[in-house]
Amino acid sequence: MKAIKTHYTLCFVVMLCFTACNSFLDEPVPEQSLPSENAFATAKDLENHLIGGYSAFKLAGFFGCDVVMCSDLLADNGEWRGPFAYYKEIYRHEIGEDNVEVNAMWRDGYRAINQANLVMAAIDSIKDPLLTPSLSNQYKGEALFIRAVAHFELVRYFGLPFGENSSHDPGVPIMTEGTARPEDITYPSRNTVKEVYDKAIADLLLAVDLLPAFTDEGRANRFAALGYLAEIHFQMRDYAPAADFAQQVMTGPYKLTTSPEDFFITEDGDEEIWCVKETSQDNPGRNASLAAFYHVRGFGGAVVVTSDLDTNGFKKIVPGFQRIDIEQDSLNVIDLRASTLTSSTVPPAINVNKYEDYVLFSDDAPILRLAKFILMRAEALARIDTSIINPDAIDLLNQIRVRAIRVIDSTGTPAPNGDDYIRFKTGDFANAGELIEAII
């Protein structure tokens, strides 16, 4: 599926562009965000600092906006038409050293890491009967998850893609000790890309064993940790474990929504594995939210769908041989992702409707969902052995196709057995490369 870009592909562009920005690399722990050194005495104190880690994720410099949106701007998915020069630099791949959005991503990521490290350092010394062994394990698992996710997302933007030189390529500093006092601030050198990946994997493996399967919305759970393990291995092109971890995620209590837009319109649904919860207080202005930039009533659609995504994604999801069969039976085909999650405006632009709340800016940032791991496992299986056509990969791909595509008659009514027109079969592919092309 051309319209669903795998994340590691985006990061080839993203990281190469951000690697050259070095002026702020010396300050991984902002002094103004440090807590009191006597901040830990109870289980509630630990939870408050964990929430501080999640709150750093909510900030505009991280999942609240930039980590999500800059991927689109730097890839072929999103075109910047808004007023802010710093985002225009990112879209044009002409990023200056003083780019405040790049700086914010670095700062907010290390804020989250510092909160997680402070919790890890304090938790074993807390003498509070409310801190039961199971709750202690959960808090440790959440801290490890926050630290791993922040390091991984940072290295994807500020380091080169994982490859044969990753043992030497500079990544980002690995921070495993919290800073509670300004005089304790250190200026570590950058670890290699491989070291950062290895540390994120190690933290997540520990988190999987400590986290419960279910937690409150927006907080880490075991399946979220498994999901990031799948994503990291996929980024590394280590496809066998990526497929395995994706399968473990798929065994969770998740199911695809009936239609693609349901996942975005109805938050906290059955397809959601982990999101960053947002409220109107988290994004205190229209300059700091996804809806502000994507929705046409925000900044008038500052980010719009590129012509490449429209032409080579939405319009090519149904290949020619399937269209012939559909048209011969006097039927039409629509891509629900395009018809329900985008809209056209004048002057010509395709706006994104995934984030609705352009008034209060309270849309959650959906990070991990079931559809992602179905496609990830499909592609990983196809790439493990490119000498064969993997039927399991085709079956997984078809789950997404029958959800996204509708075959309709002239009145717009879904055609009987319409799914049969758009399901792929083993014989539709001459080689594994064609199957992989269909998936991505």
XYZ file of C-alpha atoms in Angstrom:
440
model
C 0.000 0.000 0.000
C 1.758 3.084 -1.206
C -0.190 5.384 1.082
C 1.002 3.673 4.249
C 4.682 4.548 4.533
C 6.680 2.333 6.868
C 8.338 4.438 9.543
C 11.883 3.332 8.893
C 11.609 4.520 5.290
C 10.635 8.003 6.457
C 13.535 8.119 8.841
C 16.111 7.744 6.074
C 15.243 11.304 5.160
C 14.443 12.554 8.646
C 17.671 11.597 10.332
C 19.981 12.683 7.575
C 18.462 16.143 7.718
C 18.645 16.546 11.494
C 22.111 15.077 12.006
C 23.838 18.287 10.966
C 22.240 20.337 13.765
C 24.763 20.245 16.581
C 24.591 23.511 18.493
C 22.250 22.201 21.196
C 23.724 18.698 21.569
C 25.587 19.670 24.724
C 22.524 20.109 26.939
C 20.492 16.893 27.248
C 18.924 17.939 30.592
C 17.399 21.451 30.638
C 18.126 23.107 33.983
C 14.748 24.788 34.228
C 12.935 21.427 34.171
C 14.770 19.867 37.138
C 12.727 18.691 40.145
C 13.591 19.142 43.780
C 16.267 16.756 45.003
C 13.930 15.775 47.866
C 10.992 15.017 45.593
C 10.606 11.281 46.381
C 9.071 9.959 49.574
C 5.900 8.095 48.617
C 4.394 5.951 45.908
C 2.426 8.996 44.818
C 5.665 10.920 44.303
C 6.873 8.181 41.955
C 3.629 8.287 40.002
C 3.765 12.066 39.743
C 7.238 11.896 38.226
C 6.151 9.180 35.812
C 3.300 11.436 34.765
C 5.959 14.106 34.281
C 7.641 11.787 31.779
C 4.393 11.268 29.897
C 3.773 15.017 30.068
C 7.104 15.613 28.323
C 5.861 13.303 25.557
C 2.761 15.524 25.245
C 4.766 18.644 24.526
C 4.729 20.169 21.064
C 8.395 19.346 20.581
C 7.725 15.640 20.934
C 4.623 13.500 20.315
C 2.327 16.476 20.853
C 3.290 17.646 17.382
C 6.846 17.580 16.025
C 7.769 13.878 16.204
C 4.550 13.069 14.351
C 4.370 15.956 11.900
C 8.031 16.286 10.940
C 8.010 12.729 9.601
C 5.346 13.767 7.118
C 7.149 16.977 6.199
C 10.487 15.285 5.594
C 9.017 12.405 3.617
C 6.691 12.369 0.632
C 3.495 12.468 2.661
C 3.023 16.065 3.797
C 3.555 19.425 2.104
C 4.020 22.513 4.287
C 1.829 25.462 3.326
C 1.780 27.194 6.680
C 3.317 30.443 7.914
C 6.104 29.280 10.236
C 9.631 29.500 8.859
C 11.088 26.754 11.055
C 8.690 24.144 9.681
C 9.296 25.445 6.185
C 13.016 24.782 6.719
C 12.233 21.203 7.749
C 9.959 20.653 4.759
C 12.594 22.034 2.375
C 15.429 20.080 4.045
C 17.237 23.364 4.720
C 17.441 23.254 8.514
C 19.453 25.928 10.299
C 21.285 25.528 13.592
C 18.808 27.846 15.318
C 15.700 25.895 14.293
C 13.543 26.029 17.422
C 11.499 22.936 16.544
C 14.611 20.779 16.296
C 15.794 22.212 19.593
C 12.402 21.539 21.195
C 12.415 17.898 20.107
C 15.835 17.370 21.704
C 14.870 19.197 24.893
C 11.508 17.495 25.384
C 12.886 14.033 24.671
C 15.541 14.394 27.346
C 13.008 15.837 29.760
C 11.108 12.559 29.489
C 14.306 10.535 29.901
C 15.319 12.503 32.984
C 11.958 11.929 34.655
C 12.229 8.195 33.968
C 15.779 8.044 35.339
C 14.789 9.839 38.539
C 12.029 7.289 39.123
C 14.412 4.381 38.490
C 16.941 5.799 40.950
C 14.427 6.398 43.739
C 11.995 3.521 43.543
C 13.921 0.895 45.517
C 14.436 3.285 48.439
C 10.780 4.241 48.897
C 9.273 2.867 52.110
C 5.563 3.201 51.503
C 3.076 0.360 52.116
C 1.101 1.587 49.121
C 4.074 0.725 46.886
C 3.271 -2.958 46.515
C 5.629 -5.270 44.593
C 3.275 -5.324 41.613
C 2.957 -1.537 41.590
C 6.715 -1.155 41.934
C 7.199 -3.433 38.938
C 4.687 -1.445 36.928
C 6.380 1.854 37.726
C 9.788 0.423 36.810
C 8.359 -0.920 33.569
C 6.815 2.436 32.708
C 10.064 4.280 33.429
C 12.015 1.850 31.258
C 9.429 2.238 28.487
C 9.574 6.044 28.584
C 13.377 6.013 28.538
C 13.571 3.511 25.685
C 10.963 5.244 23.533
C 12.542 8.670 23.984
C 16.049 7.418 23.150
C 14.748 5.541 20.106
C 12.722 8.430 18.711
C 15.628 10.820 19.267
C 18.184 8.601 17.539
C 15.866 8.210 14.556
C 15.881 11.973 14.091
C 19.402 12.865 15.206
C 21.365 9.825 14.012
C 21.914 8.099 10.706
C 19.691 5.148 9.745
C 20.680 1.831 11.249
C 23.128 0.044 8.965
C 26.508 -1.554 8.635
C 28.296 1.513 10.059
C 26.014 1.972 13.066
C 28.749 0.823 15.450
C 30.621 4.004 14.480
C 27.923 6.480 13.418
C 27.150 9.095 16.097
C 23.714 8.767 17.629
C 22.563 10.584 20.768
C 23.815 10.511 24.385
C 22.444 7.584 26.394
C 21.275 8.948 29.743
C 20.686 6.425 32.531
C 21.100 8.656 35.583
C 18.689 11.387 36.552
C 19.684 14.958 37.278
C 17.972 16.647 40.230
C 20.321 19.591 40.843
C 21.723 22.135 38.381
C 25.272 21.463 39.571
C 24.863 17.794 38.564
C 24.233 18.591 34.901
C 26.718 16.786 32.684
C 27.635 17.155 29.035
C 28.050 13.607 27.721
C 29.298 12.791 24.268
C 27.086 11.063 21.756
C 26.840 7.285 21.835
C 26.844 5.392 18.571
C 23.619 4.581 16.778
C 24.030 0.892 17.593
C 24.588 1.593 21.272
C 21.364 3.592 21.441
C 19.395 0.874 19.665
C 20.867 -1.814 21.909
C 19.995 0.162 25.035
C 16.442 0.792 23.898
C 15.990 -2.925 23.178
C 17.421 -3.882 26.576
C 15.116 -1.462 28.397
C 12.056 -2.654 26.500
C 12.795 -6.326 27.118
C 12.894 -5.584 30.831
C 9.719 -3.527 30.530
C 7.852 -6.399 28.852
C 8.429 -8.561 31.933
C 7.447 -5.811 34.382
C 4.454 -4.135 32.759
C 0.885 -5.386 33.105
C -1.073 -6.216 29.980
C -3.538 -3.417 30.692
C -3.086 0.049 32.193
C -4.897 3.364 32.072
C -5.241 4.967 28.643
C -2.042 6.698 27.634
C 0.198 4.741 29.984
C 2.570 2.016 28.887
C 1.469 -1.603 28.876
C 3.161 -4.852 27.909
C 1.808 -4.790 24.350
C 3.104 -1.254 23.805
C 6.587 -2.403 24.832
C 6.314 -5.372 22.461
C 5.192 -2.967 19.734
C 8.267 -0.805 20.089
C 10.475 -3.906 20.081
C 8.876 -4.850 16.768
C 9.420 -1.362 15.404
C 13.058 -1.176 16.492
C 13.936 -4.523 14.943
C 12.048 -3.560 11.791
C 14.057 -0.337 11.626
C 17.205 -2.454 11.914
C 15.961 -4.703 9.075
C 16.099 -7.562 11.544
C 12.929 -8.999 10.099
C 12.535 -12.327 11.917
C 12.286 -10.815 15.429
C 10.282 -7.902 14.017
C 7.725 -10.366 12.669
C 7.711 -12.267 15.965
C 7.197 -9.205 18.148
C 4.501 -7.909 15.799
C 2.733 -11.265 16.111
C 2.864 -11.004 19.901
C 1.230 -7.583 19.675
C -1.468 -9.033 17.436
C -2.346 -11.630 20.088
C -3.490 -8.797 22.350
C -7.127 -7.775 22.825
C -7.150 -5.498 19.789
C -9.224 -5.537 16.630
C -9.416 -3.434 13.509
C -12.094 -0.800 13.361
C -14.781 -1.292 10.746
C -13.577 1.684 8.726
C -10.190 3.476 8.778
C -11.565 6.782 10.076
C -13.096 5.167 13.158
C -9.688 4.815 14.783
C -9.086 8.568 14.633
C -12.625 9.815 15.255
C -13.363 7.503 18.205
C -10.408 7.720 20.583
C -9.538 4.925 23.028
C -11.037 2.345 20.671
C -10.305 -1.357 20.231
C -7.528 -0.795 17.674
C -5.466 1.501 19.883
C -2.429 -0.045 21.596
C -0.818 3.114 22.954
C -1.412 6.808 22.469
C -0.225 10.036 24.034
C -3.258 11.494 25.762
C -3.860 15.186 25.138
C -6.177 17.772 26.665
C -6.841 21.408 25.896
C -4.458 22.283 28.745
C -1.648 20.220 27.216
C -1.753 22.289 24.022
C -2.435 25.810 25.259
C -2.641 27.443 21.858
C -3.161 26.804 18.200
C 0.610 26.830 17.564
C 1.157 23.550 19.403
C -1.130 20.761 18.253
C -1.708 18.361 15.402
C -5.193 19.681 14.621
C -3.870 23.235 14.385
C -1.557 22.294 11.532
C -3.432 19.496 9.755
C -7.079 20.554 9.925
C -8.224 23.040 7.296
C -9.861 25.157 10.010
C -6.684 25.314 12.028
C -4.108 27.249 10.025
C -6.109 26.675 6.871
C -4.418 23.319 6.363
C -0.757 24.081 6.996
C 0.092 20.459 6.176
C -1.620 18.933 3.147
C -1.310 15.629 1.311
C 1.425 15.698 -1.319
C 0.646 14.990 -4.942
C 2.994 11.996 -4.738
C 0.981 10.388 -1.934
C -2.252 11.089 -3.781
C -1.041 9.814 -7.153
C 1.120 6.887 -6.075
C -0.768 6.055 -2.889
C -4.505 6.550 -2.796
C -5.007 6.272 -6.550
C -2.873 3.156 -6.961
C -4.079 1.069 -4.058
C -6.153 -0.917 -6.559
C -3.925 -2.217 -9.379
C -4.995 -2.190 -12.997
C -5.944 -5.857 -13.278
C -8.384 -5.510 -10.373
C -9.844 -2.270 -11.744
C -10.572 -3.991 -15.064
C -12.651 -6.668 -13.326
C -14.476 -4.050 -11.248
C -15.280 -1.798 -14.216
C -16.345 -4.727 -16.408
C -19.077 -5.411 -13.861
C -20.162 -1.734 -13.949
C -18.863 -1.101 -10.437
C -16.656 1.570 -8.886
C -14.014 1.482 -6.163
C -13.236 3.972 -3.395
C -10.402 4.210 -0.872
C -11.991 5.037 2.467
C -8.757 6.513 3.773
C -8.991 9.183 1.087
C -12.765 9.634 1.145
C -13.165 9.817 4.939
C -9.834 11.128 6.234
C -9.085 13.801 3.630
C -11.017 16.616 1.977
C -10.339 18.909 -0.978
C -10.359 22.686 -0.868
C -9.902 25.607 -3.247
C -7.198 26.466 -4.209
C -6.540 22.777 -4.886
C -5.292 20.992 -1.797
C -6.018 17.708 -0.079
C -6.460 18.376 3.614
C -6.054 15.843 6.413
C -9.047 15.203 8.679
C -7.492 12.753 11.151
C -7.246 15.383 13.892
C -10.602 17.051 14.452
C -10.369 19.316 17.464
C -9.226 22.586 15.917
C -10.980 24.511 18.717
C -9.591 23.005 21.946
C -6.666 21.098 20.353
C -7.279 18.021 22.516
C -6.777 15.245 19.948
C -4.703 12.363 21.264
C -1.509 11.494 19.404
C -2.067 7.896 18.240
C 1.338 6.195 18.245
C 0.758 2.430 18.180
C -2.251 0.747 16.596
C -3.085 -2.734 15.365
C -3.080 -1.934 11.635
C 0.561 -0.866 11.872
C 1.662 -4.232 13.185
C -0.431 -6.242 10.750
C 1.349 -4.476 7.884
C 4.704 -4.639 9.669
C 4.447 -8.395 10.099
C 3.283 -8.777 6.496
C 6.298 -6.911 5.154
C 8.721 -8.597 7.550
C 7.493 -12.054 6.476
C 7.825 -11.071 2.824
C 11.392 -9.822 3.340
C 12.637 -12.770 5.410
C 12.765 -14.954 2.303
C 12.414 -13.040 -0.951
C 12.694 -16.240 -2.993
C 9.099 -17.176 -2.159
C 5.669 -15.573 -2.080
C 4.625 -15.810 1.560
C 0.877 -16.585 1.753
C 0.664 -15.398 5.364
C 1.927 -11.984 4.277
C -0.801 -11.841 1.629
C -3.483 -12.774 4.156
C -2.317 -10.014 6.505
C -2.236 -7.469 3.690
C -5.762 -8.421 2.691
C -7.029 -7.678 6.208
C -6.040 -4.048 5.676
C -7.253 -3.911 2.071
C -10.778 -5.124 2.790
C -11.024 -2.558 5.598
C -9.762 0.337 3.463
C -11.374 -0.318 0.064
C -15.034 -0.495 -0.922
C -16.424 -1.717 -4.236
C -19.738 0.063 -4.874
C -22.448 0.241 -7.504
C -23.702 3.384 -9.249
C -25.861 4.301 -6.252
C -22.953 4.077 -3.818
C -24.185 0.828 -2.301
C -21.464 -1.717 -1.435
C -21.460 -4.482 -4.018
C -22.205 -8.055 -2.919
C -18.944 -9.951 -2.533
C -17.101 -6.688 -3.172
C -14.143 -7.827 -1.084
C -13.454 -10.601 -3.592
C -12.472 -8.003 -6.178
C -9.718 -6.441 -4.103
C -8.243 -9.393 -2.205
C -4.806 -10.356 -3.467
C -3.995 -13.977 -4.264
C -0.645 -15.732 -4.415
C -0.789 -15.851 -8.210
C -1.089 -12.069 -8.424
C 2.642 -11.689 -7.680
C 5.535 -12.804 -9.839
C 8.036 -12.449 -6.987
C 8.376 -11.318 -3.400
C 9.495 -7.879 -4.529
C 6.075 -7.237 -6.053
C 4.418 -8.344 -2.830
C 6.607 -6.025 -0.767
C 5.786 -3.173 -3.143
C 2.070 -3.813 -2.602
C 2.474 -3.767 1.167
C 4.414 -0.511 1.447
